[in-house]
Every structure is written in structure tokens, then in C-alpha cells.
Short mmCIF file of C-alpha atoms in Angstrom, two decimals:
data_model
loop_
_atom_site.label_atom_id
_atom_site.label_comp_id
_atom_site.label_asym_id
_atom_site.label_seq_id
_atom_site.Cartn_x
_atom_site.Cartn_y
_atom_site.Cartn_z
CA MET A 1 -116.42 118.72 97.88
CA ALA A 2 -118.72 118.85 94.81
CA LYS A 3 -121.67 116.43 94.81
CA LEU A 4 -121.66 116.61 91.02
CA LYS A 5 -118.77 115.02 89.20
CA ILE A 6 -118.26 114.15 85.58
CA ILE A 7 -115.95 111.39 84.36
CA VAL A 8 -114.42 112.94 81.25
CA SER A 9 -111.54 112.94 78.86
CA ALA A 10 -109.70 116.20 78.22
CA THR A 11 -110.66 116.39 74.55
CA SER A 12 -114.09 114.75 74.22
CA LEU A 13 -116.81 116.79 72.55
CA PHE A 14 -119.44 114.65 74.29
CA CYS A 15 -118.08 115.65 77.72
CA VAL A 16 -118.02 119.36 77.04
CA ARG A 17 -121.79 119.28 76.37
CA ILE A 18 -122.31 118.26 79.98
CA GLU A 19 -120.09 121.02 81.35
CA TRP A 20 -121.99 123.61 79.31
CA ALA A 21 -125.33 122.33 80.61
CA LEU A 22 -124.19 122.42 84.23
CA LYS A 23 -122.79 125.92 83.83
CA LEU A 24 -126.05 127.13 82.27
CA LYS A 25 -127.88 125.78 85.32
CA GLY A 26 -125.38 127.52 87.61
CA LEU A 27 -124.21 124.23 89.12
CA GLU A 28 -120.78 123.51 90.56
CA TYR A 29 -119.05 120.32 89.52
CA GLU A 30 -115.75 118.49 89.58
CA LEU A 31 -114.04 116.85 86.61
CA ILE A 32 -112.51 113.38 86.91
CA PHE A 33 -110.14 112.87 83.98
CA GLU A 34 -109.58 109.50 82.35
CA ASP A 35 -105.95 108.83 81.47
CA TRP A 36 -106.17 106.82 78.26
CA SER A 37 -102.52 105.78 78.54
CA LYS A 38 -103.49 103.77 81.63
CA GLY A 39 -106.61 102.15 80.13
CA LYS A 40 -110.16 102.69 81.42
CA SER A 41 -110.38 103.44 85.12
CA GLU A 42 -112.11 101.23 87.71
CA LEU A 43 -114.52 104.09 88.38
CA LEU A 44 -115.53 104.33 84.71
CA LEU A 45 -115.98 100.57 84.33
CA LYS A 46 -118.07 100.49 87.51
CA SER A 47 -120.13 103.58 86.59
CA ASN A 48 -120.89 102.61 82.99
CA PRO A 49 -120.48 98.82 82.71
CA ALA A 50 -122.84 98.60 79.70
CA HIS A 51 -120.82 100.86 77.37
CA LYS A 52 -117.63 101.68 79.34
CA LYS A 53 -117.66 105.17 77.79
CA ILE A 54 -117.40 108.79 78.89
CA PRO A 55 -119.05 111.10 79.82
CA VAL A 56 -120.63 109.75 82.98
CA LEU A 57 -122.31 112.15 85.38
CA LEU A 58 -122.05 111.17 89.04
CA ASP A 59 -124.78 112.87 91.06
CA ASP A 60 -124.10 112.15 94.71
CA GLY A 61 -122.63 108.82 93.65
CA VAL A 62 -125.46 107.87 91.26
CA ALA A 63 -124.19 107.37 87.70
CA ILE A 64 -125.89 108.58 84.53
CA ALA A 65 -124.38 107.79 81.12
CA GLU A 66 -124.96 108.75 77.44
CA SER A 67 -124.51 112.46 76.81
CA LYS A 68 -128.01 113.26 75.48
CA VAL A 69 -129.59 111.27 78.34
CA ILE A 70 -127.44 113.25 80.79
CA LEU A 71 -128.53 116.57 79.24
CA GLU A 72 -132.20 115.69 79.69
CA TYR A 73 -131.52 114.53 83.25
CA ILE A 74 -129.86 117.84 84.10
CA ASP A 75 -132.75 119.74 82.52
CA GLU A 76 -135.40 117.75 84.40
CA LYS A 77 -133.74 117.67 87.80
CA TRP A 78 -132.91 121.38 87.89
CA LYS A 79 -135.90 123.16 86.43
CA GLY A 80 -138.40 125.87 87.19
CA GLY A 81 -138.02 129.33 88.69
CA ASP A 82 -134.97 131.14 87.38
CA LEU A 83 -133.23 127.98 86.28
CA TYR A 84 -132.16 128.02 82.63
CA PRO A 85 -134.32 125.74 80.45
CA LEU A 86 -132.44 123.53 77.97
CA LEU A 87 -135.39 121.93 76.18
CA PRO A 88 -138.61 123.74 75.17
CA GLN A 89 -141.86 123.05 77.05
CA ASP A 90 -144.11 122.26 74.12
CA PRO A 91 -144.15 118.50 73.24
CA CYS A 92 -143.97 119.19 69.49
CA GLU A 93 -140.95 121.49 69.87
CA ARG A 94 -139.29 119.00 72.23
CA ALA A 95 -139.77 116.25 69.65
CA GLN A 96 -138.20 118.50 67.01
CA ALA A 97 -135.19 119.32 69.21
CA ARG A 98 -134.68 115.63 70.02
CA PHE A 99 -135.01 114.66 66.35
CA TRP A 100 -132.42 117.16 65.14
CA ALA A 101 -130.05 116.30 67.99
CA GLN A 102 -130.16 112.63 67.02
CA PHE A 103 -129.80 113.50 63.33
CA ALA A 104 -126.86 115.81 64.01
CA ASP A 105 -125.03 113.13 65.99
CA ASP A 106 -125.82 110.23 63.64
CA LYS A 107 -125.32 112.03 60.33
CA CYS A 108 -123.36 115.26 60.75
CA LEU A 109 -120.92 114.18 63.46
CA PHE A 110 -120.37 110.56 62.47
CA GLY A 111 -120.56 111.55 58.82
CA THR A 112 -117.74 114.03 59.35
CA TRP A 113 -115.72 111.50 61.34
CA GLY A 114 -116.18 108.88 58.61
CA ALA A 115 -115.05 111.35 55.96
CA CYS A 116 -112.08 112.37 58.11
CA CYS A 117 -110.93 108.77 58.51
CA ALA A 118 -111.47 107.67 54.89
CA GLU A 119 -108.11 107.00 53.24
CA ASP A 120 -109.27 106.07 49.74
CA ALA A 121 -109.92 109.18 47.59
CA LEU A 122 -113.24 107.96 46.15
CA GLU A 123 -114.45 106.79 49.57
CA LYS A 124 -113.55 110.19 51.02
CA GLU A 125 -115.35 112.03 48.23
CA LYS A 126 -118.54 110.02 48.79
CA ALA A 127 -118.32 110.48 52.56
CA VAL A 128 -117.84 114.25 52.21
CA GLU A 129 -120.84 114.44 49.84
CA ALA A 130 -123.00 112.62 52.38
CA ALA A 131 -121.78 114.88 55.19
CA LEU A 132 -122.50 117.99 53.10
CA GLU A 133 -126.06 116.75 52.55
CA SER A 134 -126.51 116.36 56.30
CA PHE A 135 -125.12 119.82 56.99
CA THR A 136 -127.58 121.24 54.45
CA TYR A 137 -130.42 120.02 56.67
CA LEU A 138 -128.77 121.65 59.68
CA GLU A 139 -128.35 124.93 57.78
CA LYS A 140 -132.11 124.98 57.09
CA GLN A 141 -132.81 124.55 60.80
CA ILE A 142 -130.71 127.58 61.82
CA GLU A 143 -131.80 129.89 58.96
CA GLY A 144 -133.38 133.05 60.32
CA LYS A 145 -132.42 132.29 63.92
CA LYS A 146 -129.53 133.37 66.08
CA PHE A 147 -129.35 130.02 67.87
CA PHE A 148 -131.09 126.68 67.27
CA ALA A 149 -133.21 127.27 70.37
CA GLY A 150 -134.04 130.87 69.36
CA ASP A 151 -132.61 134.01 70.96
CA LYS A 152 -130.69 132.04 73.54
CA ILE A 153 -128.85 128.72 73.34
CA GLY A 154 -130.55 125.46 74.25
CA TYR A 155 -130.30 121.67 74.02
CA LEU A 156 -129.70 121.47 70.27
CA ASP A 157 -127.04 124.20 70.35
CA LEU A 158 -125.17 122.18 72.99
CA VAL A 159 -125.44 118.95 70.97
CA VAL A 160 -124.09 120.56 67.78
CA GLY A 161 -121.72 122.74 69.81
CA TRP A 162 -118.76 120.63 68.65
CA ILE A 163 -118.92 122.28 65.24
CA PRO A 164 -117.14 125.61 65.87
CA HIS A 165 -114.10 124.12 67.64
CA TRP A 166 -113.83 120.49 66.53
CA LEU A 167 -114.95 120.58 62.88
CA GLY A 168 -112.07 122.75 61.62
CA ILE A 169 -109.58 120.34 63.16
CA LEU A 170 -111.31 117.29 61.67
CA GLU A 171 -111.28 119.03 58.28
CA GLU A 172 -107.56 119.74 58.63
CA ILE A 173 -106.45 116.27 59.68
CA GLY A 174 -108.89 114.64 57.26
CA GLY A 175 -107.84 116.74 54.28
CA MET A 176 -111.35 117.96 53.44
CA LYS A 177 -113.67 120.98 53.62
CA ILE A 178 -117.22 120.78 54.97
CA LEU A 179 -118.29 124.00 56.67
CA ASP A 180 -117.82 126.42 53.81
CA ALA A 181 -119.04 129.92 54.82
CA GLU A 182 -120.54 130.54 51.38
CA ARG A 183 -122.45 127.28 51.24
CA PHE A 184 -123.57 127.40 54.90
CA PRO A 185 -123.76 131.11 55.83
CA SER A 186 -126.29 130.71 58.68
CA LEU A 187 -124.42 127.81 60.26
CA HIS A 188 -121.17 129.70 59.92
CA GLU A 189 -122.63 132.75 61.67
CA TRP A 190 -124.19 130.58 64.39
CA ALA A 191 -120.78 128.96 65.00
CA GLN A 192 -119.13 132.34 65.49
CA ASN A 193 -121.87 133.54 67.88
CA PHE A 194 -121.91 130.29 69.85
CA VAL A 195 -118.22 130.06 70.56
CA GLU A 196 -118.04 133.69 71.74
CA ILE A 197 -120.34 132.99 74.70
CA PRO A 198 -118.01 133.06 77.75
CA LEU A 199 -119.21 129.86 79.45
CA ILE A 200 -118.95 128.02 76.14
CA LYS A 201 -115.48 129.35 75.35
CA GLU A 202 -114.02 128.60 78.78
CA CYS A 203 -114.72 124.86 78.46
CA LEU A 204 -113.04 124.41 75.08
CA PRO A 205 -109.90 122.26 75.18
CA PRO A 206 -106.66 123.79 73.77
CA ARG A 207 -106.42 123.35 70.02
CA ASP A 208 -103.04 121.61 69.97
CA LYS A 209 -104.20 118.99 72.48
CA LEU A 210 -107.24 118.35 70.32
CA VAL A 211 -105.18 118.03 67.13
CA ASN A 212 -102.87 115.51 68.80
CA ARG A 213 -105.68 113.43 70.28
CA LEU A 214 -107.83 113.36 67.13
CA SER A 215 -104.84 112.53 64.92
CA LEU A 216 -103.99 109.65 67.23
CA VAL A 217 -107.53 108.26 67.34
CA ARG A 218 -107.86 108.61 63.58
CA SER A 219 -104.70 106.66 62.89
CA SER A 220 -105.38 103.87 65.38
CA ALA A 221 -109.08 103.02 65.67
CA PRO A 222 -111.41 105.23 63.62
CA ASN A 223 -114.71 104.79 65.39
CA LYS A 224 -115.36 107.65 67.77
CA PRO A 225 -113.91 111.19 67.95
CA MET B 1 -162.08 119.65 67.49
CA ALA B 2 -161.07 115.99 67.42
CA ASP B 3 -157.40 115.13 67.06
CA GLU B 4 -156.30 113.66 63.75
CA VAL B 5 -153.64 111.04 64.42
CA ILE B 6 -152.08 109.09 61.56
CA LEU B 7 -149.40 106.46 62.04
CA LEU B 8 -147.35 105.58 58.96
CA ASP B 9 -146.27 102.06 59.72
CA PHE B 10 -144.91 98.72 58.45
CA TRP B 11 -146.27 95.62 60.12
CA PRO B 12 -143.03 93.70 61.01
CA SER B 13 -141.15 96.78 62.22
CA PRO B 14 -140.38 96.77 65.96
CA PHE B 15 -140.14 100.56 65.77
CA GLY B 16 -143.67 100.76 64.38
CA MET B 17 -144.88 98.36 67.09
CA ARG B 18 -143.60 100.72 69.79
CA ALA B 19 -145.79 103.54 68.49
CA ARG B 20 -148.81 101.23 68.14
CA ILE B 21 -148.44 100.00 71.72
CA VAL B 22 -148.22 103.48 73.23
CA LEU B 23 -151.12 104.90 71.25
CA ARG B 24 -153.24 102.00 72.47
CA GLU B 25 -152.00 102.33 76.06
CA LYS B 26 -153.17 105.93 75.99
CA GLY B 27 -156.48 105.11 74.31
CA VAL B 28 -155.75 107.39 71.35
CA ASN B 29 -157.82 106.85 68.20
CA PHE B 30 -155.45 106.60 65.30
CA ASP B 31 -155.46 105.82 61.61
CA ARG B 32 -152.77 103.21 60.95
CA ARG B 33 -151.52 103.24 57.38
CA GLU B 34 -149.39 100.42 56.05
CA GLU B 35 -146.44 101.59 53.92
CA GLU B 36 -145.11 99.60 50.97
CA LEU B 37 -141.59 100.20 52.26
CA LEU B 38 -139.83 97.80 49.96
CA SER B 39 -141.45 99.10 46.78
CA ASN B 40 -143.46 102.28 46.90
CA LYS B 41 -143.32 104.84 49.72
CA SER B 42 -146.44 107.00 49.98
CA PRO B 43 -146.42 110.74 49.19
CA LEU B 44 -147.46 111.41 52.79
CA LEU B 45 -144.41 109.55 54.12
CA LEU B 46 -142.05 111.36 51.77
CA GLU B 47 -143.63 114.70 52.72
CA THR B 48 -143.71 114.19 56.50
CA ASN B 49 -140.36 112.44 56.87
CA PRO B 50 -138.25 113.82 54.02
CA VAL B 51 -135.00 113.43 55.97
CA HIS B 52 -135.15 109.66 56.56
CA LYS B 53 -138.26 108.54 54.62
CA LYS B 54 -138.78 105.93 57.34
CA ILE B 55 -141.53 104.54 59.50
CA PRO B 56 -142.87 105.01 62.03
CA THR B 57 -143.89 108.57 61.33
CA LEU B 58 -146.67 110.00 63.46
CA VAL B 59 -148.72 112.82 61.97
CA HIS B 60 -150.68 114.66 64.67
CA ASN B 61 -153.03 117.32 63.30
CA GLY B 62 -150.72 117.69 60.32
CA ASN B 63 -147.52 117.90 62.43
CA PRO B 64 -145.04 115.08 61.84
CA VAL B 65 -143.04 113.39 64.60
CA CYS B 66 -140.30 110.98 63.53
CA GLU B 67 -138.06 108.35 65.18
CA SER B 68 -139.79 105.75 67.35
CA LEU B 69 -138.47 106.68 70.81
CA ILE B 70 -139.09 110.35 70.10
CA ILE B 71 -142.64 109.43 69.02
CA VAL B 72 -143.13 107.38 72.22
CA GLN B 73 -142.04 110.33 74.37
CA TYR B 74 -144.21 112.72 72.36
CA ILE B 75 -147.28 110.52 72.85
CA ASP B 76 -146.48 110.20 76.55
CA GLU B 77 -146.17 113.98 76.91
CA THR B 78 -149.29 114.78 74.89
CA TRP B 79 -151.87 112.26 76.10
CA GLY B 80 -152.90 110.52 79.31
CA PRO B 81 -150.83 112.38 81.90
CA GLU B 82 -152.53 110.25 84.57
CA SER B 83 -150.79 107.13 83.18
CA PRO B 84 -147.24 108.16 82.26
CA LEU B 85 -144.84 105.72 80.63
CA LEU B 86 -141.81 107.49 81.99
CA PRO B 87 -141.48 107.73 85.79
CA SER B 88 -141.55 111.14 87.49
CA ASP B 89 -138.17 110.89 89.24
CA PRO B 90 -135.39 112.40 87.03
CA HIS B 91 -132.90 109.65 87.83
CA GLU B 92 -135.42 106.91 87.01
CA ARG B 93 -136.29 108.74 83.79
CA ALA B 94 -132.60 108.89 82.83
CA ARG B 95 -132.26 105.20 83.60
CA ALA B 96 -135.26 104.40 81.38
CA ARG B 97 -133.89 106.50 78.51
CA PHE B 98 -130.47 104.89 78.87
CA TRP B 99 -131.84 101.35 78.59
CA ALA B 100 -134.19 102.16 75.70
CA ASP B 101 -131.16 103.65 73.93
CA TYR B 102 -129.26 100.42 74.72
CA VAL B 103 -132.01 98.41 72.99
CA ASP B 104 -131.64 100.66 69.94
CA LYS B 105 -127.84 100.64 69.85
CA LYS B 106 -127.04 97.05 70.85
CA ILE B 107 -130.03 94.74 70.65
CA ILE B 108 -131.91 95.66 67.50
CA PRO B 109 -128.89 95.95 65.16
CA ALA B 110 -127.59 92.58 66.42
CA ALA B 111 -131.05 91.00 66.00
CA ARG B 112 -131.31 92.36 62.46
CA THR B 113 -127.95 90.94 61.45
CA THR B 114 -128.82 87.63 63.13
CA TRP B 115 -131.90 87.09 60.95
CA GLY B 116 -130.45 88.78 57.88
CA SER B 117 -127.15 86.96 57.53
CA THR B 118 -125.58 83.51 57.54
CA GLY B 119 -122.35 81.80 58.56
CA ASP B 120 -119.75 83.67 60.63
CA ALA B 121 -121.56 87.00 60.40
CA GLN B 122 -124.70 85.41 61.81
CA GLU B 123 -122.80 83.66 64.60
CA ALA B 124 -121.09 86.87 65.66
CA ALA B 125 -124.36 88.82 65.61
CA LYS B 126 -126.16 86.06 67.51
CA LYS B 127 -123.49 86.12 70.22
CA GLU B 128 -123.78 89.91 70.54
CA TYR B 129 -127.59 89.70 70.60
CA ILE B 130 -127.68 87.06 73.34
CA GLU B 131 -125.03 88.88 75.40
CA GLY B 132 -127.08 92.06 75.14
CA LEU B 133 -130.26 90.28 76.23
CA LYS B 134 -128.42 88.89 79.27
CA VAL B 135 -127.35 92.39 80.24
CA LEU B 136 -130.99 93.47 80.01
CA GLU B 137 -132.04 90.45 82.03
CA GLY B 138 -129.63 91.61 84.72
CA GLU B 139 -131.20 95.06 84.66
CA LEU B 140 -134.71 93.57 84.92
CA GLY B 141 -133.72 91.48 87.94
CA ASP B 142 -136.74 90.25 89.87
CA LYS B 143 -138.98 93.14 88.89
CA ALA B 144 -142.21 92.61 86.94
CA TYR B 145 -141.25 95.35 84.50
CA PHE B 146 -138.05 97.29 83.85
CA GLY B 147 -139.38 100.32 85.73
CA GLY B 148 -140.75 98.28 88.66
CA ASP B 149 -144.45 97.49 89.07
CA ARG B 150 -145.67 99.44 86.10
CA PHE B 151 -145.40 98.76 82.38
CA GLY B 152 -143.25 101.58 81.01
CA TYR B 153 -140.81 103.08 78.55
CA VAL B 154 -138.14 100.38 78.50
CA ASP B 155 -140.75 97.62 78.25
CA VAL B 156 -142.24 99.41 75.22
CA SER B 157 -138.82 99.73 73.60
CA LEU B 158 -137.99 96.03 73.94
CA ILE B 159 -141.24 94.00 73.79
CA PRO B 160 -141.67 94.35 69.99
CA LEU B 161 -138.65 92.06 69.58
CA TYR B 162 -140.73 89.24 71.10
CA SER B 163 -142.52 88.98 67.76
CA TRP B 164 -139.12 88.21 66.19
CA PHE B 165 -138.22 85.44 68.69
CA TYR B 166 -139.44 82.45 66.70
CA ALA B 167 -137.76 83.69 63.50
CA LEU B 168 -134.46 84.41 65.28
CA GLU B 169 -134.45 81.03 67.03
CA THR B 170 -135.24 79.13 63.85
CA LEU B 171 -132.84 81.00 61.58
CA ALA B 172 -129.95 81.10 64.05
CA ASN B 173 -130.53 77.89 65.97
CA PHE B 174 -130.84 78.87 69.62
CA SER B 175 -133.51 79.17 72.31
CA HIS B 176 -134.48 82.38 74.12
CA GLU B 177 -136.01 80.26 76.90
CA GLU B 178 -132.62 78.60 77.51
CA GLU B 179 -130.50 81.73 77.19
CA CYS B 180 -132.67 84.24 79.07
CA PRO B 181 -135.65 82.60 80.78
CA LYS B 182 -136.45 85.62 82.97
CA LEU B 183 -136.74 87.84 79.92
CA VAL B 184 -139.10 85.33 78.27
CA GLY B 185 -141.20 85.41 81.44
CA TRP B 186 -141.27 89.20 81.33
CA ALA B 187 -142.27 89.13 77.64
CA LYS B 188 -145.18 86.76 78.28
CA CYS B 189 -146.33 89.06 81.06
CA CYS B 190 -146.25 92.06 78.71
CA MET B 191 -148.19 90.09 76.09
CA GLN B 192 -151.09 89.88 78.57
CA ARG B 193 -151.65 93.58 77.98
CA GLU B 194 -154.20 94.26 75.25
CA SER B 195 -152.13 97.12 73.80
CA VAL B 196 -149.17 94.78 73.31
CA ALA B 197 -151.11 91.71 72.09
CA LYS B 198 -152.90 93.85 69.49
CA SER B 199 -149.72 95.56 68.31
CA LEU B 200 -147.39 92.61 67.78
CA PRO B 201 -147.75 90.46 64.66
CA ASP B 202 -147.85 86.66 64.75
CA GLN B 203 -144.34 85.21 65.17
CA HIS B 204 -144.78 82.74 62.31
CA LYS B 205 -145.92 85.49 59.95
CA VAL B 206 -142.73 87.40 60.85
CA TYR B 207 -140.66 84.28 60.16
CA ASP B 208 -142.25 83.89 56.71
CA PHE B 209 -141.53 87.54 55.96
CA MET B 210 -137.86 87.22 56.96
CA LEU B 211 -137.45 84.01 54.97
CA GLU B 212 -138.90 85.71 51.89
CA PHE B 213 -136.70 88.77 52.40
CA ARG B 214 -133.56 86.63 52.71
CA LYS B 215 -134.46 84.65 49.57
CA LYS B 216 -135.01 87.83 47.54
CA ARG B 217 -131.71 89.27 48.72
CA GLN B 218 -129.78 86.10 47.91
CA ALA B 219 -131.39 86.06 44.45
CA LYS B 220 -130.03 89.58 43.67
#
């Protein structure tokens, strides 16, 4: 039985980050799926009483919550030798990676979600403008590089890894366009390279499931994708 | 060659206080520059933090580091390895990061709304703020500091709010001592540290600032 388990939902982009990290480290794990139709499980409420949110990593029974905290935990616990590094070694580069990860989540992801959920035309237009501005910063970060971490994927690639598979769906259900290949050529190319990596691809949820789930969340309580 | 360390700062900001505390804990010589945030941001701030244009921004030998918890980790990783703020055990580190993030996500926004608003909005924010502090009090338990015996990362993330206590209590009519006595005890213990005492402004000065800010906003 796997010592590593992750409490997840089938469609959460925050959960898939954790799977990618564990696969990069060559670690075996088990997924425990939340069934939203039954409300939050006892295990989830016990493992993350402060936020009651997924993902939660259970390492031999010890719970770690908040996806970016979990990524750093995985990187620090399994490091050295041949183990795949997620974050760079240099403090300045680490600070940069952490900064852009936070920016991408706060502005690009939540900006996109806000634009997707906006019903009023003017509100949507403003939200899309703001999201486009955020994506412009991200485009500058990837310019001239294959991946955000360099030649190989790293922490920041995992954090923005929702873009290739989730963004198109959010654009569709939200009636908007954000990742235009002409406006963001480097980001567009990165997205295509990223999603072709086998261990990345194999964790992606089926598109139709994602469309259904995101449409439902959007229509009921627009706060988190 | 000596390090050049500049901290772009704003005296009542709890985020700025975090950076001040850690630089002092590590004995780093730094040039603290006060930003006129409400009127006139400096060219250096706009150049080194073009994305957010916010303080604190640390400029180390010309390289900018932004966002207070990222700055705190950067300082911890760059100076004084013999006195780390984050513990060495990965699980304890994750725990520390989780709770510092909790302060950022739950406590500070609620505190801000508590001093910045009135009526129902203030009551709701106050309730959320106090509930959040009680959760933190539970996490502290009977320990001297959040990480155990040593002053560390979570303590740094939260202690700046102590300088807001008088203002919050006066503007929202409650008592921290009554609601979370253990946390007040912990705060007084932290204030014994020179790095903390030097980095936090006087509580009455903070109150005057908030009062002035509220008046100006109501006037608009």
C-alpha cells in the first residue's frame, strides 16, 4: 500500500501539480478522490481543518496542504543525487520562481477565472484586459526559453501547467479569448511542448469531464476553478 | 566587496516589518528607504518592482526581491545559515510555510477590513479576524514560539500585526487580551527581541495613521 496519498478531485488543476511533482521524483502514490456530490469527506476535514480544501498530501499519515507548499515539501524531502530538482539552488533564482508562481496564481489564474465568470459585458471586457496584461508578464518570462525552468521543466512550469489544458476550456465556457498565439507566441509554444511530455499528459483529466465540472462551478459559486 | 542591501519600505506596513525583523535577526546592514506610497512612489521602486509597485522590495546588490514572505525566505537562505528561521525538517518547513500563508490569506485581509471599514462590514471582518487568531492560538498551543523553542518564520509573519492591536481594538471595540490571551503572551515575548522591538512602530502612531487614512477616504 502506498505511503504517499493525495486527497484530490478528478478535475482540479491544483491537484494535478502534485501528481506531476511526485512523478518527476519517481515516487509512487495513491489518489483518494473527493465526491463533491456527498460533501467534503471526514478525511479531508480532518487533514485540512483550516481551509477544508484539496489537494492534501498525506505522507505516512502526516498531512500537508496548499499546493505550492506541497510542491516545496516534495522538493525538499526528496532531493540530491539523481532526484529531479523542482526549484533552482540559487537563492535569487528561487525567489524569482516563487514570485512568478505567486503572480501566475493570483493574477493569471484568478484573473482568467474572474473573466470567465463575469456575466456583464463591460465587466468581462475589463477582466479580460486585466488578464491579458498578466499574461504579457508571463510571456516575457518564457521568451527565449523552452520551459520556465530552462531546458527542462521545473516548479514554475508545474504551477502554470494548467494553461495548456484548462485555459481553452475556461475561454470556451466564458466566451472570451486570452491565449492568442499571435499575441503570446512563446507562451503558446511552451504550452504545446509542456503538454506533450508523457508524465504531464497522462495526468490530464478528460476534456468532457472538465467542461462539465467547470461549467457547474461557474454557474453555482464562482470562486475557485 | 560589501553587500549593498536596500529595503524599500513603508513604516506601518506589516509586510515591511517582516523584512526589517529578519534583516536585523541576521545582523545585515541595510539602507531602509521610506516610500511615499500614498502620493509619490520613487523611481527605484517603480524600476525594481514594476509588476506590483509595492513595498517591501529588497534590492540586494542591484537585484530586486519582491513579496514579503519571498523576501524573508531569500534573506534566510542568503545570510546567517547558523541561525535559520525555517527549521531543517521538511515537514516542519511545510507546516511553517502553511501557517505563514494562512496569516497572509486569512488574518491580514480581515485585519485590514476591520480597521478600514465601519458597520456591518467591520463586524463581519472583525469576526473573521478573531476566529482566525483563535485558530492560530490553537496552533501555537503551549509552545513559546510557533516553531517550538526558537523564534522563526511563522512568528515573523504574524508579529507585525501586534503593532496594529491598539488601533484594531479601539476602532472595532474588542480586546485581544480577552479573545486570545495566549497569543498576546506570545506577542509580548516576541517584543523582547531587539529585532522585533526595533522594527515595529508605536501602536498609537499606527492608530493615528489609520484614523487619518479613514478620514481622508470618507472625505472623498
